[in-house]
Amino acid sequence: MDLQRGIPRTCDCGAATIVLTSGTIKNPGRRFYRCGANSGQNHVFKWLDEDLAAIKAELDDMKKDITEIIKIIECLRMKS
Ligand SMILES: [Zn+2]
């Protein structure tokens, strides 16, 4: 699993990350999280919905894997 996914508790600079709601016209009410101390290229900034979409896609993949594993287990059971 990609360790970059999910909400990091701290930024690379060591400051805690904070969750905020965007108030811009372009992204009204959109939630994001960022470095609590600084903003800039080397600090955490991520849209929450983009991250959730990535996590959901990963979960869907896992579900498919689990379904496959269950099928294999059932096959093995039938043989024994
Ligand atoms: Zn930072």
Coordinates of N, CA, C and O and ligand atoms in Angstrom, one line a residue:
M1 N 0.8 -1.2 0.0 CA 0.0 0.0 0.0 C 0.9 1.3 0.0 O 1.9 1.3 0.6
D2 N 0.4 2.2 -0.7 CA 1.2 3.5 -0.8 C 1.1 4.3 0.5 O 0.0 4.6 1.0
L3 N 2.2 4.5 1.2 CA 2.2 5.1 2.5 C 1.9 6.6 2.4 O 1.7 7.3 3.4
Q4 N 2.0 7.2 1.2 CA 1.7 8.6 1.0 C 0.2 8.9 1.1 O -0.2 10.0 1.2
R5 N -0.6 7.8 1.0 CA -2.1 8.0 1.1 C -2.5 8.1 2.5 O -1.9 7.8 3.4
G6 N -3.8 8.6 2.6 CA -4.3 8.9 4.0 C -3.8 10.2 4.5 O -3.0 10.9 3.8
I7 N -4.3 10.6 5.6 CA -4.0 11.9 6.1 C -2.7 11.8 7.0 O -2.7 11.1 8.0
P8 N -1.7 12.5 6.6 CA -0.5 12.4 7.4 C -0.7 13.3 8.7 O -1.3 14.3 8.6
R9 N -0.3 12.8 9.8 CA -0.5 13.6 11.1 C 0.5 14.7 11.2 O 0.2 15.7 11.8
T10 N 1.6 14.6 10.5 CA 2.6 15.7 10.6 C 3.1 16.0 9.2 O 3.1 15.1 8.3
C11 N 3.5 17.2 9.0 CA 4.1 17.6 7.7 C 5.6 17.2 7.8 O 6.1 16.8 8.8
D12 N 6.2 17.2 6.6 CA 7.7 16.9 6.5 C 8.5 17.8 7.5 O 9.6 17.4 7.9
C13 N 8.0 19.0 7.7 CA 8.7 20.0 8.5 C 8.6 19.7 10.0 O 9.2 20.3 10.9
G14 N 7.6 18.7 10.4 CA 7.4 18.3 11.7 C 6.2 19.0 12.4 O 5.8 18.5 13.5
A15 N 5.6 20.0 11.7 CA 4.4 20.6 12.3 C 3.2 19.7 12.1 O 3.1 18.9 11.1
A16 N 2.2 19.7 13.0 CA 1.0 19.0 12.8 C 0.2 19.5 11.6 O 0.2 20.7 11.4
T17 N -0.5 18.5 10.9 CA -1.4 19.0 9.8 C -2.8 19.4 10.4 O -3.2 18.8 11.4
I18 N -3.4 20.2 9.7 CA -4.8 20.7 10.1 C -5.7 20.5 9.0 O -5.4 20.7 7.8
V19 N -7.0 20.2 9.3 CA -8.1 20.1 8.3 C -8.8 21.4 8.3 O -9.3 21.9 9.3
L20 N -9.0 22.0 7.1 CA -9.7 23.2 6.9 C -10.8 23.1 5.8 O -10.8 22.2 5.1
T21 N -11.7 24.1 5.8 CA -12.7 24.1 4.7 C -12.4 25.3 3.8 O -12.2 26.4 4.3
S22 N -12.3 25.1 2.5 CA -12.0 26.1 1.6 C -13.1 27.1 1.5 O -14.3 26.8 1.5
G23 N -12.8 28.4 1.4 CA -13.8 29.5 1.3 C -13.6 30.2 0.0 O -14.2 31.3 -0.2
T24 N -12.9 29.6 -1.0 CA -12.7 30.3 -2.3 C -13.9 30.1 -3.2 O -14.6 29.1 -3.0
I25 N -14.1 30.9 -4.2 CA -15.2 30.8 -5.1 C -15.1 29.5 -5.9 O -16.0 28.9 -6.3
K26 N -13.8 29.2 -6.3 CA -13.6 28.0 -7.1 C -13.9 26.7 -6.4 O -14.3 25.8 -7.0
N27 N -13.6 26.7 -5.1 CA -13.8 25.5 -4.3 C -14.5 25.7 -3.0 O -14.0 25.5 -1.9
P28 N -15.8 26.2 -3.1 CA -16.5 26.5 -1.8 C -16.8 25.3 -1.0 O -17.4 24.3 -1.6
G29 N -16.5 25.3 0.3 CA -16.9 24.3 1.2 C -16.1 23.0 1.0 O -16.4 22.0 1.6
R30 N -15.1 23.0 0.1 CA -14.3 21.9 -0.1 C -13.3 21.7 1.0 O -12.6 22.7 1.4
R31 N -13.2 20.5 1.6 CA -12.3 20.3 2.7 C -10.9 19.9 2.2 O -10.7 19.2 1.3
F32 N -9.9 20.4 2.9 CA -8.6 20.1 2.6 C -7.7 20.0 3.9 O -8.2 20.5 4.9
Y33 N -6.6 19.5 3.8 CA -5.7 19.5 5.0 C -4.3 20.0 4.5 O -3.9 19.8 3.4
R34 N -3.7 20.7 5.5 CA -2.4 21.3 5.1 C -1.5 21.3 6.4 O -2.0 21.1 7.5
C35 N -0.3 21.7 6.1 CA 0.7 21.9 7.2 C 0.1 23.0 8.1 O -0.3 24.0 7.6
G36 N 0.1 22.8 9.4 CA -0.4 23.8 10.3 C 0.5 25.0 10.6 O 0.1 26.0 11.1
A37 N 1.7 24.9 10.1 CA 2.7 26.0 10.4 C 3.0 26.8 9.2 O 3.0 28.1 9.3
N38 N 3.2 26.2 8.0 CA 3.6 26.9 6.9 C 2.9 26.4 5.6 O 2.4 25.3 5.6
S39 N 2.8 27.3 4.6 CA 2.3 26.8 3.3 C 3.4 27.0 2.3 O 4.2 27.9 2.4
G40 N 3.5 26.1 1.3 CA 4.5 26.2 0.3 C 4.8 24.9 -0.3 O 4.2 23.9 0.1
Q41 N 5.7 24.8 -1.2 CA 6.0 23.6 -2.0 C 6.4 22.4 -1.1 O 6.1 21.3 -1.4
N42 N 7.1 22.7 -0.1 CA 7.7 21.6 0.8 C 6.8 21.2 1.9 O 7.2 20.4 2.8
H43 N 5.6 21.8 1.9 CA 4.6 21.5 3.0 C 3.4 20.8 2.5 O 3.0 21.0 1.4
V44 N 2.8 20.0 3.4 CA 1.6 19.2 3.1 C 0.5 20.1 2.6 O 0.1 21.1 3.3
F45 N -0.2 19.7 1.5 CA -1.4 20.3 1.1 C -2.2 19.3 0.3 O -1.6 18.8 -0.7
K46 N -3.4 18.9 0.7 CA -4.1 17.9 -0.1 C -5.6 18.1 0.1 O -6.1 18.4 1.2
W47 N -6.3 17.9 -1.0 CA -7.8 18.0 -1.0 C -8.3 16.6 -0.4 O -7.8 15.6 -0.8
L48 N -9.2 16.7 0.5 CA -9.7 15.5 1.2 C -10.4 14.6 0.2 O -10.3 13.4 0.3
D49 N -11.3 15.2 -0.6 CA -12.1 14.3 -1.5 C -11.2 13.5 -2.5 O -11.5 12.4 -2.8
E50 N -10.1 14.2 -3.0 CA -9.2 13.5 -3.9 C -8.6 12.3 -3.2 O -8.4 11.2 -3.8
D51 N -8.2 12.5 -2.0 CA -7.6 11.4 -1.2 C -8.6 10.3 -0.9 O -8.2 9.1 -1.0
L52 N -9.8 10.7 -0.6 CA -10.8 9.7 -0.3 C -11.1 8.8 -1.6 O -11.3 7.6 -1.5
A53 N -11.1 9.5 -2.7 CA -11.4 8.7 -4.0 C -10.3 7.7 -4.2 O -10.5 6.6 -4.6
A54 N -9.0 8.1 -3.9 CA -7.9 7.2 -4.0 C -8.0 6.0 -3.1 O -7.8 4.8 -3.4
I55 N -8.4 6.3 -1.8 CA -8.6 5.2 -0.8 C -9.7 4.3 -1.2 O -9.6 3.1 -1.1
K56 N -10.8 4.9 -1.8 CA -12.0 4.1 -2.2 C -11.6 3.1 -3.3 O -12.0 1.9 -3.3
A57 N -10.8 3.6 -4.3 CA -10.4 2.8 -5.4 C -9.5 1.6 -4.9 O -9.6 0.5 -5.3
E58 N -8.7 1.9 -3.9 CA -7.8 0.9 -3.3 C -8.7 -0.2 -2.6 O -8.4 -1.4 -2.7
L59 N -9.7 0.3 -1.9 CA -10.6 -0.6 -1.2 C -11.3 -1.5 -2.1 O -11.5 -2.7 -1.9
D60 N -11.8 -1.0 -3.3 CA -12.5 -1.8 -4.3 C -11.5 -2.9 -4.8 O -12.0 -4.0 -5.0
D61 N -10.2 -2.5 -5.0 CA -9.3 -3.5 -5.4 C -9.1 -4.6 -4.4 O -9.1 -5.8 -4.7
M62 N -9.1 -4.2 -3.1 CA -8.9 -5.2 -2.0 C -10.1 -6.1 -2.0 O -10.0 -7.3 -1.7
K63 N -11.3 -5.6 -2.2 CA -12.5 -6.4 -2.2 C -12.5 -7.5 -3.2 O -12.8 -8.6 -3.0
K64 N -12.0 -7.1 -4.4 CA -11.8 -8.1 -5.5 C -10.8 -9.2 -5.1 O -11.0 -10.3 -5.4
D65 N -9.7 -8.8 -4.5 CA -8.7 -9.7 -4.0 C -9.3 -10.7 -3.0 O -9.1 -11.9 -3.1
I66 N -10.1 -10.2 -2.1 CA -10.7 -11.0 -1.1 C -11.7 -12.0 -1.7 O -11.7 -13.2 -1.3
T67 N -12.5 -11.5 -2.7 CA -13.4 -12.4 -3.4 C -12.6 -13.6 -4.0 O -13.1 -14.7 -4.0
E68 N -11.5 -13.3 -4.6 CA -10.7 -14.3 -5.3 C -10.2 -15.3 -4.2 O -10.2 -16.5 -4.5
I69 N -9.7 -14.8 -3.1 CA -9.1 -15.6 -2.1 C -10.2 -16.6 -1.5 O -10.0 -17.7 -1.3
I70 N -11.4 -16.0 -1.3 CA -12.5 -16.9 -0.8 C -12.8 -18.0 -1.8 O -13.0 -19.1 -1.4
K71 N -12.8 -17.7 -3.1 CA -13.1 -18.7 -4.1 C -12.0 -19.8 -4.0 O -12.3 -21.0 -4.1
I72 N -10.8 -19.4 -3.9 CA -9.7 -20.4 -3.8 C -9.9 -21.3 -2.6 O -9.7 -22.5 -2.6
I73 N -10.2 -20.6 -1.4 CA -10.4 -21.4 -0.2 C -11.6 -22.4 -0.4 O -11.4 -23.6 0.0
E74 N -12.6 -22.0 -1.0 CA -13.8 -22.9 -1.2 C -13.4 -24.0 -2.1 O -13.8 -25.2 -1.9
C75 N -12.6 -23.8 -3.1 CA -12.1 -24.9 -4.0 C -11.2 -25.9 -3.2 O -11.4 -27.1 -3.4
L76 N -10.4 -25.4 -2.3 CA -9.5 -26.2 -1.5 C -10.4 -27.1 -0.6 O -10.1 -28.2 -0.4
R77 N -11.4 -26.5 0.0 CA -12.3 -27.2 0.9 C -13.0 -28.4 0.2 O -13.2 -29.4 0.8
M78 N -13.4 -28.1 -1.0 CA -14.1 -29.1 -1.8 C -13.3 -30.3 -2.1 O -13.7 -31.4 -2.1
K79 N -12.0 -30.0 -2.3 CA -11.0 -31.1 -2.6 C -10.7 -32.0 -1.4 O -10.5 -33.2 -1.6
S80 N -10.7 -31.4 -0.2 CA -10.3 -32.2 1.0 C -11.5 -33.0 1.5 O -12.6 -32.7 1.2
Ligands
ZN1 ZN 5.2 22.0 7.0

